Coordinates of C-alpha atoms in Angstrom, one line a residue:
M1 CA 56.9 110.1 113.8
V2 CA 53.8 111.3 112.0
T3 CA 52.7 109.0 109.3
A4 CA 49.7 108.7 106.8
Q5 CA 48.9 105.6 108.7
A6 CA 48.4 107.5 112.0
E7 CA 44.8 108.0 113.1
C8 CA 43.3 111.2 111.6
A9 CA 42.1 112.4 115.1
A10 CA 42.1 116.2 113.9
I11 CA 39.8 116.8 111.0
E12 CA 40.0 120.6 111.4
P13 CA 43.0 123.0 110.8
P14 CA 45.4 123.4 113.6
N15 CA 45.3 126.4 116.0
G16 CA 41.8 127.3 115.2
L17 CA 42.8 128.5 111.8
N18 CA 40.2 128.5 109.0
K19 CA 40.8 126.3 106.1
L20 CA 42.0 129.0 103.7
A21 CA 44.6 130.3 106.1
A22 CA 45.8 126.8 107.1
F23 CA 46.0 125.9 103.3
S24 CA 47.9 129.0 102.8
I25 CA 50.6 128.2 105.5
F26 CA 50.7 124.5 104.3
Q27 CA 51.5 125.7 100.7
S28 CA 54.1 128.2 101.8
N29 CA 55.9 125.9 103.9
F30 CA 55.9 123.3 101.2
K31 CA 57.4 125.5 98.7
N32 CA 60.2 126.6 101.2
K33 CA 60.8 122.8 101.8
D34 CA 59.9 123.1 105.6
Y35 CA 58.1 119.7 105.4
P36 CA 57.5 119.2 109.1
L37 CA 55.6 122.4 109.3
A38 CA 54.0 121.8 106.0
L39 CA 52.5 118.6 107.3
E40 CA 51.3 120.1 110.6
Y41 CA 49.3 122.7 108.8
G42 CA 48.1 120.5 105.9
R43 CA 47.5 117.2 107.5
W44 CA 43.7 117.9 107.8
I45 CA 43.7 118.0 103.9
L46 CA 45.0 114.5 103.8
C47 CA 42.6 113.3 106.3
T48 CA 39.4 115.1 105.0
K49 CA 40.2 115.1 101.3
P50 CA 38.3 118.4 100.6
E51 CA 37.4 118.9 96.9
T52 CA 37.3 122.6 97.3
I53 CA 38.5 125.3 99.7
E54 CA 36.3 128.4 100.0
G55 CA 38.1 131.5 98.8
F56 CA 40.7 129.6 96.8
P57 CA 39.2 128.7 93.4
G58 CA 42.3 127.1 92.1
F59 CA 42.5 124.4 94.7
E60 CA 43.2 120.8 93.2
L61 CA 43.1 117.9 95.7
S62 CA 45.1 115.6 93.4
R63 CA 47.9 118.2 93.4
Q64 CA 48.0 118.5 97.3
L65 CA 48.0 114.7 97.5
D66 CA 51.1 114.5 95.3
R67 CA 52.6 117.0 97.8
F68 CA 52.1 114.6 100.7
T69 CA 54.0 111.9 98.8
T70 CA 56.8 114.2 98.4
I71 CA 56.7 115.2 102.1
Y72 CA 56.9 111.6 103.2
Q73 CA 59.8 110.8 100.9
E74 CA 61.6 113.7 102.0
F75 CA 61.2 112.5 105.6
A76 CA 62.5 109.1 104.7
K77 CA 65.7 110.6 103.1
E78 CA 66.6 112.3 106.5
Q79 CA 66.5 109.1 108.3
T80 CA 69.4 106.6 108.9
D81 CA 67.3 103.7 110.3
P82 CA 66.1 101.7 107.4
S83 CA 62.9 100.6 109.3
I84 CA 62.0 104.2 109.8
K85 CA 62.7 105.0 106.1
A86 CA 60.6 102.2 105.1
T87 CA 57.7 103.4 107.3
Y88 CA 57.8 106.9 105.9
L89 CA 57.9 105.3 102.2
D90 CA 54.9 103.2 103.2
S91 CA 53.1 106.4 104.1
A92 CA 53.9 107.7 100.6
L93 CA 52.6 104.5 99.1
M94 CA 49.4 104.9 101.2
V95 CA 48.8 108.3 99.7
F96 CA 49.1 106.9 96.2
D97 CA 46.4 104.3 97.0
I98 CA 44.2 107.1 98.4
K99 CA 44.6 108.8 95.0
L100 CA 43.7 105.6 93.1
E101 CA 40.6 105.1 95.2
L102 CA 39.3 108.8 95.0
Y103 CA 39.9 109.1 91.4
A104 CA 39.0 105.6 90.3
D105 CA 36.7 107.0 87.6
D106 CA 39.2 109.5 86.3
Q107 CA 41.5 107.7 83.8
E108 CA 43.8 110.5 83.4
Q109 CA 44.4 110.7 87.2
V110 CA 44.6 107.0 87.6
Y111 CA 47.2 106.7 84.7
K112 CA 49.3 109.6 86.3
T113 CA 49.2 108.0 89.7
H114 CA 50.4 104.6 88.4
Q115 CA 53.1 106.3 86.6
Q116 CA 54.2 108.1 89.7
K117 CA 54.0 105.0 91.8
G118 CA 56.2 103.2 89.3
R119 CA 58.9 105.8 89.3
F120 CA 58.8 105.9 93.2
Y121 CA 59.3 102.1 93.4
L122 CA 62.4 102.5 91.2
E123 CA 63.8 105.5 93.0
N124 CA 63.4 103.7 96.4
N125 CA 64.3 100.2 95.3
S126 CA 67.0 99.8 97.8
I127 CA 64.4 100.3 100.8
V128 CA 61.0 99.0 99.3
A129 CA 60.9 95.2 99.1
D130 CA 60.6 93.9 95.6
A131 CA 60.3 97.4 94.3
V132 CA 61.6 96.8 90.8
T133 CA 59.0 94.1 90.3
K134 CA 56.3 96.3 91.7
A135 CA 57.4 99.1 89.5
Y136 CA 57.0 97.1 86.4
E137 CA 53.5 96.2 87.5
E138 CA 52.6 99.8 87.6
F139 CA 54.1 100.3 84.2
Q140 CA 52.0 97.6 82.9
L141 CA 48.9 99.1 84.4
M142 CA 49.9 102.3 82.5
F143 CA 50.3 100.4 79.3
D144 CA 46.8 98.7 79.8
L145 CA 45.2 102.1 80.4
D146 CA 46.7 103.9 77.4
S147 CA 49.2 102.0 75.3
E148 CA 49.7 104.9 72.8
K149 CA 50.6 107.4 75.7
T150 CA 52.9 104.9 77.4
T151 CA 54.7 104.2 74.2
T152 CA 55.3 108.0 73.3
T153 CA 55.8 109.2 76.8
A154 CA 59.5 109.8 77.8
R155 CA 60.7 108.5 74.4
G156 CA 59.5 105.0 75.2
Y157 CA 61.2 104.6 78.6
Y158 CA 58.3 102.6 80.1
V159 CA 57.8 100.4 77.0
E160 CA 61.4 99.7 76.9
N161 CA 61.5 98.7 80.6
L162 CA 58.6 96.6 80.3
I163 CA 59.8 94.6 77.4
R164 CA 63.3 94.1 78.8
N165 CA 61.7 92.8 82.0
Y166 CA 59.5 90.2 80.2
I167 CA 62.5 89.2 78.1
N168 CA 64.8 88.8 81.0
K169 CA 62.0 86.6 82.8
K170 CA 61.6 84.5 79.7
E171 CA 57.9 85.8 79.4
T172 CA 58.1 85.8 75.5
A173 CA 54.1 86.0 74.9
K174 CA 54.0 89.2 77.2
A175 CA 56.9 90.8 75.7
Q176 CA 55.5 90.1 72.1
E177 CA 52.2 91.6 73.2
I178 CA 53.9 94.9 74.2
I179 CA 56.1 95.0 70.9
N180 CA 52.9 94.3 68.6
E181 CA 50.9 97.2 70.4
A182 CA 53.7 99.6 70.8
S183 CA 54.8 99.3 67.2
K184 CA 51.5 101.0 66.1
Y185 CA 52.7 104.2 67.8
A186 CA 56.5 104.1 68.1
T187 CA 58.5 106.6 66.1
G188 CA 62.3 107.4 65.6
G189 CA 64.8 105.5 67.6
L190 CA 62.0 103.5 69.6
V191 CA 61.1 101.7 66.3
E192 CA 64.8 100.5 66.0
K193 CA 64.7 99.4 69.6
L194 CA 61.5 97.6 69.1
N195 CA 63.1 95.8 66.2
E196 CA 66.1 94.8 68.5
F197 CA 63.8 93.5 71.1
Q198 CA 62.0 91.4 68.4
K199 CA 65.2 89.9 67.4
D200 CA 66.1 89.1 71.1
L201 CA 62.7 87.2 71.3
F202 CA 63.3 85.0 68.3
E203 CA 66.7 83.3 67.7
T204 CA 65.9 81.6 64.6
P205 CA 63.3 82.1 61.6
E206 CA 61.9 78.8 62.9
D207 CA 60.9 80.4 66.1
V208 CA 59.2 83.2 64.4
I209 CA 57.2 80.6 62.4
A210 CA 56.3 78.6 65.4
Y211 CA 55.0 81.6 67.2
Y212 CA 53.1 83.4 64.3
Q213 CA 51.8 80.5 62.2
P214 CA 49.2 79.4 65.0
I215 CA 48.2 83.2 65.2
L216 CA 47.6 83.3 61.5
E217 CA 45.6 80.2 61.5
Q218 CA 43.2 81.7 64.1
E219 CA 43.3 85.1 62.4
P220 CA 44.0 84.8 58.6
K221 CA 44.0 88.6 58.1
N222 CA 46.5 89.4 60.9
V223 CA 48.8 91.7 59.1
E224 CA 51.3 91.7 62.1
A225 CA 51.6 87.8 61.8
L226 CA 51.9 87.9 58.0
K227 CA 54.7 90.5 58.2
A228 CA 56.6 88.5 60.8
L229 CA 56.3 85.4 58.8
E230 CA 57.3 87.3 55.6
G231 CA 60.6 88.1 57.2
A232 CA 61.1 84.7 58.5
Y233 CA 60.6 82.9 55.0
E234 CA 62.6 85.6 53.4
D235 CA 65.5 84.7 56.0
Q236 CA 64.9 81.0 55.0
D237 CA 64.8 81.7 51.3
N238 CA 61.5 79.7 51.2
Q239 CA 60.2 81.3 48.0
T240 CA 57.1 79.2 48.1
E241 CA 55.9 80.4 51.4
L242 CA 57.3 83.9 50.9
T243 CA 55.2 84.3 47.8
S244 CA 52.1 83.0 49.5
V245 CA 52.5 85.4 52.4
R246 CA 53.2 88.4 50.3
R247 CA 50.1 87.6 48.1
K248 CA 47.8 87.6 51.2
L249 CA 49.4 90.8 52.5
H250 CA 48.9 92.5 49.2
E251 CA 45.3 91.2 49.1
I252 CA 44.6 92.4 52.6
Q253 CA 46.4 95.7 52.5
P254 CA 47.6 96.5 49.0
T255 CA 50.4 99.4 49.2
Y256 CA 53.2 100.4 47.1
E257 CA 55.5 98.4 49.4
S258 CA 53.4 95.2 49.2
A259 CA 53.1 95.3 45.3
K260 CA 56.9 95.9 45.1
A261 CA 57.7 93.1 47.5
L262 CA 55.5 90.6 45.7
A263 CA 56.8 91.8 42.3
E264 CA 60.4 91.2 43.5
T265 CA 59.5 87.7 44.6
E266 CA 58.0 86.8 41.1
K267 CA 61.0 88.4 39.5
S268 CA 63.4 86.2 41.5
N269 CA 61.4 83.2 40.4
A270 CA 61.6 84.3 36.7
R271 CA 58.0 84.8 36.5
Y272 CA 58.5 88.2 34.7
A273 CA 54.9 88.7 33.2
E274 CA 53.6 88.6 36.8
A275 CA 56.3 90.7 38.0
I276 CA 55.7 93.3 35.5
K277 CA 52.1 93.3 36.4
L278 CA 52.8 93.9 40.0
Y279 CA 55.3 96.6 39.4
K280 CA 52.7 98.5 37.4
E281 CA 50.4 98.3 40.3
A282 CA 53.1 99.6 42.4
L283 CA 53.8 102.4 40.0
K284 CA 50.0 103.5 40.4
M285 CA 50.7 103.7 44.2
A286 CA 54.0 105.3 44.1
K287 CA 54.1 108.6 45.8
T288 CA 57.8 110.0 45.6
K289 CA 59.8 110.7 42.5
T290 CA 62.4 108.0 43.7
E291 CA 59.6 105.4 44.0
K292 CA 58.3 106.3 40.5
K293 CA 61.8 106.3 38.7
Q294 CA 62.9 103.1 40.3
T295 CA 59.6 101.4 39.6
N296 CA 59.7 102.3 35.9
L297 CA 63.2 100.8 35.6
N298 CA 62.0 97.5 37.4
I299 CA 59.3 97.4 34.8
A300 CA 61.9 98.0 32.0
D301 CA 64.0 95.3 33.6
G302 CA 61.1 92.8 33.4
Y303 CA 60.4 93.6 29.7
I304 CA 64.3 93.1 28.9
N305 CA 64.1 89.7 30.7
Q306 CA 61.1 88.9 28.4
G307 CA 62.9 90.0 25.3
D308 CA 60.6 92.9 24.8
I309 CA 63.4 95.6 24.6
K310 CA 61.2 98.2 22.7
T311 CA 58.7 98.3 25.4
A312 CA 61.6 98.2 28.0
D313 CA 63.1 101.4 26.2
K314 CA 59.8 103.3 26.9
F315 CA 59.8 102.6 30.6
V316 CA 63.5 103.6 30.8
D317 CA 62.6 106.9 29.1
A318 CA 59.9 107.4 31.6
A319 CA 62.5 107.0 34.4
I320 CA 64.8 109.5 32.8
K321 CA 62.1 112.0 32.3
I322 CA 61.3 111.9 36.0
D323 CA 65.1 112.1 36.9
P324 CA 67.5 113.1 34.0
N325 CA 70.4 112.4 36.3
Y326 CA 69.3 108.8 37.2
G327 CA 72.6 107.0 36.1
R328 CA 71.0 103.5 36.5
A329 CA 68.5 104.4 33.8
Y330 CA 71.3 105.3 31.3
I331 CA 73.0 102.0 32.0
A332 CA 69.7 100.4 31.3
K333 CA 69.5 102.0 27.9
A334 CA 73.0 100.8 27.1
T335 CA 71.9 97.2 28.1
I336 CA 68.9 97.6 25.7
Y337 CA 70.9 98.7 22.8
N338 CA 73.4 95.9 23.4
T339 CA 70.6 93.4 23.4
A340 CA 69.4 94.9 20.2
I341 CA 72.6 94.0 18.5
T342 CA 72.5 90.3 19.9
N343 CA 68.9 90.1 18.5
C344 CA 69.8 91.5 15.2
I345 CA 72.7 89.0 14.5
A346 CA 70.8 86.0 15.9
D347 CA 70.9 84.4 12.5
R348 CA 74.0 85.9 10.9
K349 CA 77.5 87.2 11.8
L350 CA 78.4 90.4 13.4
E351 CA 79.1 93.1 10.7
A352 CA 80.8 96.6 10.7
K353 CA 77.3 98.1 10.6
D354 CA 76.2 96.4 13.8
R355 CA 79.6 97.6 15.4
M356 CA 78.3 101.1 15.1
V357 CA 75.5 100.6 17.5
Y358 CA 78.2 99.9 20.3
W359 CA 79.1 103.7 19.8
L360 CA 75.5 104.3 21.0
V361 CA 75.9 101.8 23.8
I362 CA 79.0 103.8 25.0
D363 CA 77.3 107.2 24.7
Y364 CA 74.7 106.1 27.2
L365 CA 77.4 104.6 29.6
N366 CA 79.3 107.8 29.3
M367 CA 76.1 109.6 30.1
A368 CA 75.5 107.6 33.1
K369 CA 78.7 108.4 34.9
S370 CA 78.7 112.0 33.9
K371 CA 75.3 112.5 35.2
D372 CA 75.5 110.1 38.2
P373 CA 79.0 109.7 39.5
S374 CA 77.8 107.0 42.0
V375 CA 77.6 104.6 39.0
A376 CA 81.1 105.3 37.6
N377 CA 82.7 102.0 38.8
T378 CA 79.9 100.0 37.3
V379 CA 80.3 101.9 34.0
N380 CA 84.0 101.6 33.9
S381 CA 83.9 97.9 34.4
Q382 CA 81.7 97.7 31.2
L383 CA 83.4 100.2 28.9
G384 CA 86.3 98.3 27.9
S385 CA 84.3 95.4 26.6
Y386 CA 82.3 97.5 24.3
Q387 CA 85.0 99.7 23.2
A388 CA 86.8 96.5 22.1
V389 CA 84.1 95.7 19.6
T390 CA 83.4 99.0 17.9
P391 CA 84.5 99.5 14.2
T392 CA 88.0 99.4 13.3
G393 CA 89.7 102.0 11.2
E394 CA 89.6 99.4 8.3
D395 CA 85.7 98.9 9.0
K396 CA 85.2 102.8 8.9
F397 CA 87.2 103.2 5.6
L398 CA 86.4 100.1 3.8
R399 CA 82.9 99.0 5.1
L400 CA 81.2 102.1 6.3
G401 CA 81.6 104.6 3.6
N402 CA 84.9 106.1 4.8
L403 CA 83.5 107.5 8.0
K404 CA 85.5 110.1 9.9
D405 CA 85.9 110.6 13.7
G406 CA 83.5 113.1 15.0
Q407 CA 81.0 112.6 12.2
K408 CA 77.3 112.0 13.2
V409 CA 75.6 108.8 12.1
K410 CA 72.0 107.6 12.8
I411 CA 71.2 104.2 14.1
D412 CA 68.0 103.2 12.5
G413 CA 66.6 101.3 9.7
S414 CA 69.3 102.6 7.3
V415 CA 71.8 100.5 9.4
A416 CA 69.6 97.4 9.3
P417 CA 65.7 97.0 9.5
C418 CA 66.1 95.5 13.0
Y419 CA 67.5 98.8 14.3
A420 CA 64.7 101.0 12.8
W421 CA 62.9 101.4 16.1
I422 CA 66.1 102.8 17.9
N423 CA 66.4 106.0 15.8
K424 CA 69.2 107.6 17.7
T425 CA 72.2 109.5 16.6
T426 CA 75.7 108.8 17.8
T427 CA 79.3 110.0 17.0
V428 CA 82.0 108.1 15.1
R429 CA 85.2 107.8 17.1

């Protein structure tokens, strides 16, 4: 049995061959999978580790060393005696160690060798003692050398295995370190898997807070810690702490998302002026049409809650200008004009002239579902209540100048001064 551990007595090619000829025979037999003969003519390479071979400019020692690990693994596969299998696999491991020593200053080669060695352990875990643990140690070395490459290689295979191993061993801190670093480079499905791993680490929001609060105390501008705490406080419905964390995030790293999140927190706490201010900040940073139209509508909603429906109407118009088929915006218009009626009759009774404005409300609800079928159910749930309060036949004949169905009427100051700003036309029905 010839192994890498055996003494390298012969440092020259066999049978008096020159190095180029011996290398050619080694290479040919390796490709033909005649591994015993390949080793016979190539062993001198393993022993002497030449950096070059005269007459063969494409010679790469690292590639040849990889071939020796393959040779010893193939020898092991042919054996039935576990002890002999293990000996050959030890030889392959010795070659990996030779590579690591030779290329200690070559990070790319070191990374590749740790990767090969880790896979080797997993492939031979039934023979090599404690192979799985050793494989994870190699994967950790890969991650330490190049976290980005390890995260993006093989669709996150190495990162997933590392994290799962640490979680199974209850080594939460190490798993968290991998998740934090890998999250910087993860894309696609790996992002979802990292999120799932994160959930596995923390069973309750209190767990998240207990882990990240000390980190934040040491590093007040740690964005990862702030985002984790944001999620925990949101789960707890702790509005005070949630607002505080979102403010810090927005101060450190102002984005559309941070401004929007903070605005929504202020809105939920009925601080509409502050919410409007933040939504306007978000609007300046919005990039897509969807972000812009939704933010305009959120600003409008803030003004509605403040009672400033005239300004709200302008922001709804801005949303419709961005997307003429935005159903929610037309529903908002209906809400605004319904509120206008409520405001106008604050100190008097509802009159037939006020009831005409409900036709305009219905116009916008019908526009909403005709332009955007996704809001049809919402519209249909509201239509009946408005149709019930429109002018009656008696109202149209006696109190509204004998209006006829299909006739156009203007909702403006001629109806009542409080409606002057609306200046819209509707249809008698």
